[in-house]
Coordinates of C-alpha atoms in Angstrom, one line a residue:
M13 CA -0.1 0.0 0.1
D14 CA 1.1 4.1 -0.5
P15 CA 2.5 5.3 1.9
R16 CA 0.1 8.1 1.2
T17 CA -3.1 5.9 1.2
K18 CA -1.8 4.4 4.1
S19 CA -1.4 8.1 6.2
S20 CA -4.5 9.4 5.5
L21 CA -6.6 6.0 6.3
L22 CA -4.9 6.0 9.4
W23 CA -6.2 9.7 10.3
G24 CA -9.4 9.3 9.1
I25 CA -9.6 6.1 11.6
I26 CA -7.7 8.7 14.2
G27 CA -10.9 11.3 13.7
G28 CA -13.9 8.4 13.4
M29 CA -13.1 7.3 16.6
S30 CA -12.1 10.9 18.9
F31 CA -15.7 11.4 17.0
G32 CA -17.5 8.8 19.5
V33 CA -15.0 10.1 22.0
L34 CA -15.6 13.3 21.8
A35 CA -20.1 12.6 21.7
Q36 CA -19.4 9.7 24.7
A37 CA -18.3 12.4 26.7
Y38 CA -20.5 14.8 26.0
M39 CA -23.2 12.5 27.0
I40 CA -21.7 12.0 30.4
I41 CA -20.8 14.9 31.2
A42 CA -24.1 17.1 30.0
E43 CA -27.3 15.2 28.8
P44 CA -28.3 12.1 26.2
L45 CA -27.7 13.3 22.5
P46 CA -31.0 14.2 20.2
I47 CA -29.7 12.0 17.1
G48 CA -29.4 8.7 19.5
I49 CA -26.5 5.4 18.7
W50 CA -27.1 5.8 15.6
G51 CA -26.1 8.9 14.8
V52 CA -23.7 8.9 16.6
L53 CA -21.9 6.4 14.7
F54 CA -23.0 7.8 11.5
G55 CA -20.6 11.0 12.6
G56 CA -18.6 9.2 12.8
V57 CA -18.9 7.8 9.9
T58 CA -18.8 11.0 8.1
V59 CA -16.1 12.8 9.9
G60 CA -14.0 10.3 9.3
T61 CA -14.8 9.9 5.5
I62 CA -13.6 13.1 5.5
T63 CA -10.9 13.8 6.8
T64 CA -9.6 11.1 5.0
V65 CA -9.7 12.8 1.2
V66 CA -8.4 16.1 3.1
T67 CA -5.8 14.6 4.5
Y68 CA -5.0 13.2 0.9
A69 CA -5.4 16.2 -0.8
T70 CA -3.5 18.0 1.3
E71 CA -0.8 16.1 2.0
Y72 CA -0.4 15.0 -2.1
R73 CA -0.2 19.9 -2.3
L74 CA 2.6 19.6 -0.2
M75 CA 4.7 16.6 -1.1
Q76 CA 4.7 18.7 -4.9
K77 CA 5.6 22.7 -3.3
G78 CA 8.3 19.7 -1.1
R79 CA 7.1 21.0 2.9
T80 CA 6.3 17.0 3.6

């Protein structure tokens, strides 16, 4: 696997899991979320996907400019 692809996938996993952790912390500290567990799961997948795409595109631009 290409290192750039592997890096972006790992950042996507970190982003999605971070969303889940923050949602759970909010539920523990404040109150239950109105979206439920399926909404949190969908939000985590969405955040992970967006993070993967943005990381992949940004890393390409940084490589072209010689900043990595």
